[in-house]
Amino acid sequence: MQHKNKAKYVYLGIIISFALVFVITIGVQMNIPYTSRAFLEYQVVPVYSKVSESVEEIFVNNGDHVKIGQPLFAVDKNVYLAQYTSALGQYNEVLDSIKNLKNDIQKTNVLIAKNKILVEQNKMELLKYKKLFDKKYINELDYQNMNARLIESEKTLKESENTLNNLLNKYKVEEETTPQLLIAEGALKKAEINLKNTTTLAPISGEVVMDNFYKNTLIKQDTTLFYIKNDSTLTVNADLKEKNLKAITKDRKALIVFDGVSKKVITGKVQKIVPVLAEGFSTSNILVNIADDNRWVRDPGKVRVSIGIENSEDLKNLSSGSKASVILLSEDNNIIYNGLAKLWINTIKVFNYVY
């Protein structure tokens, strides 16, 4: 009987211990989210030329620190300078044609006014000739000649009016909408942009990461040539479980251990929660791929969390993409949870170093 009572206490202790561990585990997971699948991210921007040509000058070297907008390299601009000159000539030619068109319209208007006066004068003369002819003061030939002069002047007037109509059809009152001018402006602007792009400027401030880039190399448009790395502000991206979403808030403190710097625990703060993951959407013309899984508990969903950390000498040699383990401290600075978080991250630190 005594052994049975001891067995009951043992079983009861096991059950209580299991329940206690279960409750503590749930509390830890809900309040101090953890992942060993985090990675370091620099702001890395590719540098490329927007035009194709051979490299003429290189203004920076590998490892140089540059500021945004600083010239990096230049390509041979002779071809693009010639294109710009040609486009400028075509643009000026269109402007001259518009100017000449306006002058022709003005001259034609003056000519029409003169022709109208001449027609009116011939009409008056024809009336005089008609009276003289009726009174037999002039012969029929003189009268018919006068009538022919009137007809000819009316014909000339009509021709000048048709000429004006043709000119007006070519001319736009809003000159900037003239098709030829728009085409010439577009060609000139494109040539100007290409000429400007013969010198490539730094897209961001940071360190130049350059390899196998030399003068006289023929480069193609929009092909990555080297990179600029901005490591003044570093970000650790961690995919945490969706069940921890309520516990993930902005400015919440985090403890981080990098595989490459496993002896040191780095501190950071949650900057933002990224609402889009690559596996979280599909385009309208692609079916969603649902993997078969006969597990009774499915894999947890993930939330991408960006954690900001300060650059330091400890992180100097880490590359973008370096792996890390991340745990968030308690939101309300709970001593127990924070103690467990620090204990766990230091345990990970030891095992990372040993492993």
Coordinates of C-alpha atoms in Angstrom, one line a residue:
M1 CA 0.0 0.0 0.0
Q2 CA 2.9 2.4 0.9
H3 CA 4.5 1.8 -2.5
K4 CA 1.2 2.5 -4.3
N5 CA 0.9 5.8 -2.4
K6 CA 4.4 6.7 -3.5
A7 CA 3.7 5.8 -7.1
K8 CA 0.6 8.1 -7.0
Y9 CA 2.7 11.0 -5.8
V10 CA 5.3 10.3 -8.5
Y11 CA 2.6 10.2 -11.2
L12 CA 1.0 13.3 -9.8
G13 CA 4.3 15.1 -9.8
I14 CA 5.0 14.1 -13.4
I15 CA 1.6 15.3 -14.4
I16 CA 2.0 18.6 -12.5
S17 CA 5.5 19.1 -14.0
F18 CA 4.3 18.4 -17.5
A19 CA 1.4 20.8 -17.1
L20 CA 3.7 23.4 -15.6
V21 CA 6.2 23.0 -18.5
F22 CA 3.3 23.1 -20.9
V23 CA 2.0 26.4 -19.5
I24 CA 5.4 27.9 -19.3
T25 CA 6.2 26.9 -22.9
I26 CA 2.9 28.5 -24.1
G27 CA 3.6 31.7 -22.1
V28 CA 7.2 31.9 -23.4
Q29 CA 6.1 31.4 -27.0
M30 CA 3.3 33.9 -26.7
N31 CA 5.3 36.6 -25.0
I32 CA 8.9 36.2 -26.3
P33 CA 8.9 35.1 -29.9
Y34 CA 12.0 33.4 -31.2
T35 CA 13.5 32.2 -34.5
S36 CA 16.8 30.9 -35.6
R37 CA 16.0 31.7 -39.3
A38 CA 16.8 35.5 -39.3
F39 CA 19.3 37.1 -41.6
L40 CA 21.2 40.4 -41.9
E41 CA 20.4 42.8 -44.6
Y42 CA 22.4 45.8 -45.9
Q43 CA 21.0 48.4 -48.2
V44 CA 22.7 47.0 -51.4
V45 CA 21.9 48.8 -54.7
P46 CA 23.2 47.6 -58.0
V47 CA 25.1 50.2 -60.2
Y48 CA 24.5 50.0 -64.0
S49 CA 24.7 52.3 -67.0
K50 CA 21.6 53.5 -68.7
V51 CA 23.5 53.6 -72.0
S52 CA 25.7 51.2 -73.9
E53 CA 29.3 52.2 -74.7
S54 CA 32.9 51.7 -73.6
V55 CA 34.1 52.9 -70.2
E56 CA 36.1 56.1 -70.6
E57 CA 36.7 57.1 -67.0
I58 CA 36.4 55.6 -63.6
F59 CA 36.2 58.0 -60.7
V60 CA 36.1 55.6 -57.7
N61 CA 37.8 52.5 -56.5
N62 CA 36.7 49.4 -54.7
G63 CA 36.0 50.2 -51.0
D64 CA 35.6 54.0 -51.5
H65 CA 32.8 55.7 -49.6
V66 CA 30.6 57.8 -51.9
K67 CA 27.7 60.2 -51.4
I68 CA 24.4 60.0 -53.3
G69 CA 24.7 61.7 -56.7
Q70 CA 28.5 61.5 -56.8
P71 CA 30.0 60.6 -60.3
L72 CA 31.1 56.9 -60.4
F73 CA 32.2 56.4 -64.0
A74 CA 31.7 57.8 -67.5
V75 CA 31.4 56.1 -70.9
D76 CA 32.4 57.4 -74.3
K77 CA 30.0 60.2 -75.1
N78 CA 30.9 61.0 -78.7
V79 CA 28.1 59.0 -80.2
Y80 CA 25.5 60.5 -77.9
L81 CA 26.8 64.0 -78.4
A82 CA 26.4 63.5 -82.2
Q83 CA 22.8 62.2 -81.6
Y84 CA 22.0 65.2 -79.4
T85 CA 23.4 67.6 -82.0
S86 CA 21.3 65.9 -84.7
A87 CA 18.2 66.0 -82.6
L88 CA 18.8 69.7 -81.8
G89 CA 19.1 70.5 -85.5
Q90 CA 15.9 68.7 -86.3
Y91 CA 14.1 70.5 -83.4
N92 CA 15.3 73.9 -84.7
E93 CA 14.3 72.9 -88.2
V94 CA 10.7 72.2 -87.0
L95 CA 10.7 75.5 -85.1
D96 CA 11.8 77.3 -88.3
S97 CA 9.1 75.5 -90.3
I98 CA 6.4 76.6 -87.9
K99 CA 7.8 80.1 -88.0
N100 CA 7.8 80.0 -91.8
L101 CA 4.2 78.6 -91.8
K102 CA 3.1 81.6 -89.7
N103 CA 4.7 84.0 -92.0
D104 CA 3.1 82.3 -95.0
I105 CA -0.3 82.6 -93.3
Q106 CA 0.3 86.3 -92.7
K107 CA 1.4 86.9 -96.3
T108 CA -1.6 84.9 -97.6
N109 CA -4.0 86.9 -95.5
V110 CA -2.5 90.1 -96.9
L111 CA -2.8 88.7 -100.4
I112 CA -6.4 87.7 -99.9
A113 CA -7.2 91.2 -98.6
K114 CA -5.7 92.7 -101.8
N115 CA -7.5 90.1 -104.0
K116 CA -10.8 91.0 -102.4
I117 CA -10.3 94.7 -103.1
L118 CA -9.4 93.9 -106.7
V119 CA -12.5 91.8 -107.1
E120 CA -14.7 94.6 -105.7
Q121 CA -12.9 97.1 -108.0
N122 CA -13.5 94.8 -111.0
K123 CA -17.2 94.5 -110.1
M124 CA -17.5 98.2 -110.0
E125 CA -15.7 98.6 -113.3
L126 CA -17.9 95.9 -114.9
L127 CA -21.0 97.9 -113.8
K128 CA -19.6 101.0 -115.5
Y129 CA -18.7 99.0 -118.6
K130 CA -22.3 97.5 -118.7
K131 CA -23.8 101.0 -118.7
L132 CA -21.4 102.2 -121.4
F133 CA -22.1 99.1 -123.4
D134 CA -25.8 99.5 -123.1
K135 CA -25.4 103.1 -124.4
K136 CA -23.2 101.8 -127.2
Y137 CA -20.3 103.9 -126.0
I138 CA -18.0 100.8 -126.1
N139 CA -18.0 97.7 -128.1
E140 CA -18.9 94.2 -126.9
L141 CA -15.3 93.1 -127.0
D142 CA -14.3 95.7 -124.4
Y143 CA -17.2 94.6 -122.2
Q144 CA -16.3 91.0 -122.4
N145 CA -12.7 91.7 -121.6
M146 CA -13.8 93.5 -118.5
N147 CA -16.0 90.6 -117.5
A148 CA -13.0 88.2 -118.1
R149 CA -10.9 90.4 -115.8
L150 CA -13.5 90.0 -113.0
I151 CA -13.7 86.3 -113.4
E152 CA -9.9 86.0 -113.3
S153 CA -9.7 88.1 -110.2
E154 CA -12.3 85.9 -108.5
K155 CA -10.4 82.9 -109.5
T156 CA -7.2 84.3 -108.0
L157 CA -9.1 85.2 -104.8
K158 CA -10.4 81.6 -104.6
E159 CA -6.9 80.2 -105.1
S160 CA -5.5 82.4 -102.3
E161 CA -8.3 81.3 -100.0
N162 CA -7.6 77.7 -100.7
T163 CA -3.9 78.2 -100.0
L164 CA -4.8 79.8 -96.7
N165 CA -7.0 76.9 -95.8
N166 CA -4.2 74.4 -96.5
L167 CA -1.8 76.4 -94.4
L168 CA -4.3 76.6 -91.5
N169 CA -4.8 72.8 -91.7
K170 CA -1.0 72.4 -91.1
Y171 CA -0.8 75.1 -88.4
K172 CA -1.9 74.5 -84.8
V173 CA -3.1 77.5 -82.8
E174 CA -1.4 75.8 -79.8
E175 CA 2.0 75.5 -81.4
E176 CA 3.3 73.1 -78.7
T177 CA 0.8 70.5 -79.8
T178 CA 2.1 70.4 -83.4
P179 CA 2.9 66.7 -84.1
Q180 CA 6.2 67.4 -85.8
L181 CA 7.2 69.6 -82.9
L182 CA 6.2 66.9 -80.3
I183 CA 8.3 64.3 -82.2
A184 CA 11.3 66.6 -82.4
E185 CA 11.0 67.6 -78.7
G186 CA 10.8 63.9 -77.8
A187 CA 13.9 63.0 -79.8
L188 CA 15.8 65.9 -78.4
K189 CA 14.8 65.1 -74.8
K190 CA 15.8 61.4 -75.3
A191 CA 19.2 62.5 -76.8
E192 CA 19.7 64.9 -73.9
I193 CA 18.9 62.2 -71.3
N194 CA 21.3 59.7 -73.1
L195 CA 24.0 62.3 -73.2
K196 CA 23.5 63.0 -69.5
N197 CA 23.5 59.3 -68.7
T198 CA 27.0 58.8 -70.1
T199 CA 28.1 59.7 -66.6
T200 CA 26.6 57.3 -63.9
L201 CA 26.0 58.8 -60.5
A202 CA 25.8 57.0 -57.1
P203 CA 22.2 56.0 -56.4
I204 CA 22.8 55.9 -52.6
S205 CA 25.5 56.9 -50.2
G206 CA 27.7 54.0 -49.1
E207 CA 30.7 51.8 -49.9
V208 CA 31.6 50.8 -53.4
V209 CA 31.8 47.1 -53.9
M210 CA 33.6 46.7 -57.3
D211 CA 35.3 43.8 -59.0
N212 CA 36.6 43.3 -62.5
F213 CA 35.6 46.7 -63.7
Y214 CA 38.1 48.5 -66.0
K215 CA 38.5 51.3 -68.5
N216 CA 37.7 50.6 -72.2
T217 CA 35.4 47.8 -71.2
L218 CA 32.3 47.7 -73.5
I219 CA 29.3 47.7 -71.2
K220 CA 25.6 47.1 -72.1
Q221 CA 22.7 49.1 -71.0
D222 CA 20.9 48.1 -67.7
T223 CA 23.5 45.4 -66.9
T224 CA 24.7 45.4 -63.3
L225 CA 28.4 46.3 -63.1
F226 CA 29.0 46.6 -59.3
Y227 CA 27.2 47.5 -56.1
I228 CA 27.0 50.2 -53.4
K229 CA 26.6 48.9 -49.9
N230 CA 25.1 51.2 -47.3
D231 CA 25.9 49.6 -43.9
S232 CA 25.3 52.7 -41.7
T233 CA 21.9 51.3 -40.8
L234 CA 21.6 47.5 -40.6
T235 CA 18.4 45.5 -40.6
V236 CA 17.8 41.9 -39.4
N237 CA 14.8 40.3 -41.1
A238 CA 13.1 37.5 -39.1
D239 CA 10.2 35.3 -40.0
L240 CA 8.2 34.9 -36.8
K241 CA 5.1 32.8 -36.3
E242 CA 1.7 34.3 -37.0
K243 CA 0.5 33.2 -33.5
N244 CA 2.9 35.8 -32.1
L245 CA 1.5 38.7 -34.1
K246 CA -0.1 40.4 -31.0
A247 CA 3.2 40.3 -29.3
I248 CA 5.1 41.9 -32.2
T249 CA 5.0 45.7 -31.8
K250 CA 7.1 48.5 -33.1
D251 CA 10.1 49.5 -31.0
R252 CA 10.0 46.3 -29.1
K253 CA 13.6 45.3 -28.0
A254 CA 15.2 42.2 -29.5
L255 CA 18.3 40.2 -28.7
I256 CA 20.3 38.9 -31.7
V257 CA 23.1 36.4 -32.1
F258 CA 24.9 36.1 -35.5
D259 CA 26.5 32.9 -36.5
G260 CA 29.5 35.0 -37.7
V261 CA 29.8 36.8 -34.3
S262 CA 28.6 34.1 -32.0
K263 CA 30.4 35.4 -28.9
K264 CA 28.3 38.6 -28.7
V265 CA 24.6 39.3 -28.2
I266 CA 23.5 42.3 -30.3
T267 CA 20.5 44.4 -29.3
G268 CA 17.9 45.9 -31.7
K269 CA 14.4 47.3 -32.0
V270 CA 11.5 46.2 -34.2
Q271 CA 11.1 48.7 -37.0
K272 CA 8.2 47.3 -39.0
I273 CA 6.1 44.3 -39.8
V274 CA 6.3 43.6 -43.6
P275 CA 2.8 42.7 -44.8
V276 CA 3.8 40.8 -48.0
L277 CA 5.8 37.6 -48.3
A278 CA 6.7 35.9 -51.6
E279 CA 4.6 32.8 -50.7
G280 CA 1.7 35.0 -49.6
F281 CA 0.2 35.8 -53.0
S282 CA 0.0 34.6 -56.5
T283 CA -0.7 36.4 -59.8
S284 CA -4.1 36.2 -61.4
N285 CA -2.9 33.8 -64.1
I286 CA -1.2 31.3 -61.8
L287 CA -3.0 28.7 -59.7
V288 CA -2.1 28.6 -56.0
N289 CA 0.0 25.5 -55.3
I290 CA -1.4 23.8 -52.1
A291 CA 1.0 21.2 -50.9
D292 CA -0.4 17.9 -49.7
D293 CA 0.1 17.3 -46.0
N294 CA -1.4 14.6 -43.9
R295 CA -0.2 16.0 -40.6
W296 CA -2.9 16.8 -38.1
V297 CA -1.2 20.0 -37.2
R298 CA -0.2 22.2 -40.1
D299 CA 3.0 24.3 -40.3
P300 CA 2.6 27.7 -38.7
G301 CA 2.3 30.8 -40.9
K302 CA 5.1 33.3 -40.8
V303 CA 5.3 37.1 -40.4
R304 CA 8.3 39.0 -41.7
V305 CA 9.6 41.4 -39.0
S306 CA 12.4 44.0 -39.7
I307 CA 14.6 44.7 -36.7
G308 CA 17.0 47.7 -36.8
I309 CA 20.4 47.5 -35.2
E310 CA 23.3 49.8 -35.0
N311 CA 26.5 49.2 -37.0
S312 CA 29.6 48.4 -34.9
E313 CA 33.1 47.0 -35.3
D314 CA 31.7 43.6 -34.3
L315 CA 29.6 43.4 -37.4
K316 CA 32.1 45.0 -39.8
N317 CA 33.0 41.8 -41.5
L318 CA 29.5 40.3 -41.8
S319 CA 28.1 40.1 -45.3
S320 CA 24.5 40.8 -46.3
G321 CA 22.5 37.6 -45.7
S322 CA 24.5 36.5 -42.6
K323 CA 22.4 34.1 -40.5
A324 CA 21.2 35.0 -37.0
S325 CA 19.0 33.9 -34.1
V326 CA 16.5 36.4 -32.8
I327 CA 14.3 36.6 -29.6
L328 CA 12.1 39.5 -28.6
L329 CA 12.1 40.7 -25.1
S330 CA 8.9 41.1 -23.1
E331 CA 6.7 44.0 -24.2
D332 CA 6.0 45.0 -20.6
N333 CA 9.6 44.2 -19.4
N334 CA 8.4 41.2 -17.4
I335 CA 11.4 40.1 -15.3
I336 CA 10.7 36.4 -15.7
Y337 CA 10.2 36.5 -19.4
N338 CA 13.2 38.7 -20.0
G339 CA 15.3 36.5 -17.8
L340 CA 14.2 33.4 -19.8
A341 CA 14.9 35.3 -23.1
K342 CA 18.4 36.2 -22.0
L343 CA 19.0 32.7 -20.8
W344 CA 17.9 31.2 -24.0
I345 CA 19.8 33.5 -26.3
N346 CA 23.0 33.0 -24.3
T347 CA 22.5 29.3 -24.5
I348 CA 22.1 29.6 -28.3
K349 CA 25.2 31.7 -28.3
V350 CA 27.2 28.9 -26.7
F351 CA 25.8 26.2 -28.9
N352 CA 26.4 28.3 -32.1
Y353 CA 30.0 28.8 -31.0
V354 CA 30.5 25.1 -30.3
Y355 CA 28.7 23.9 -33.4

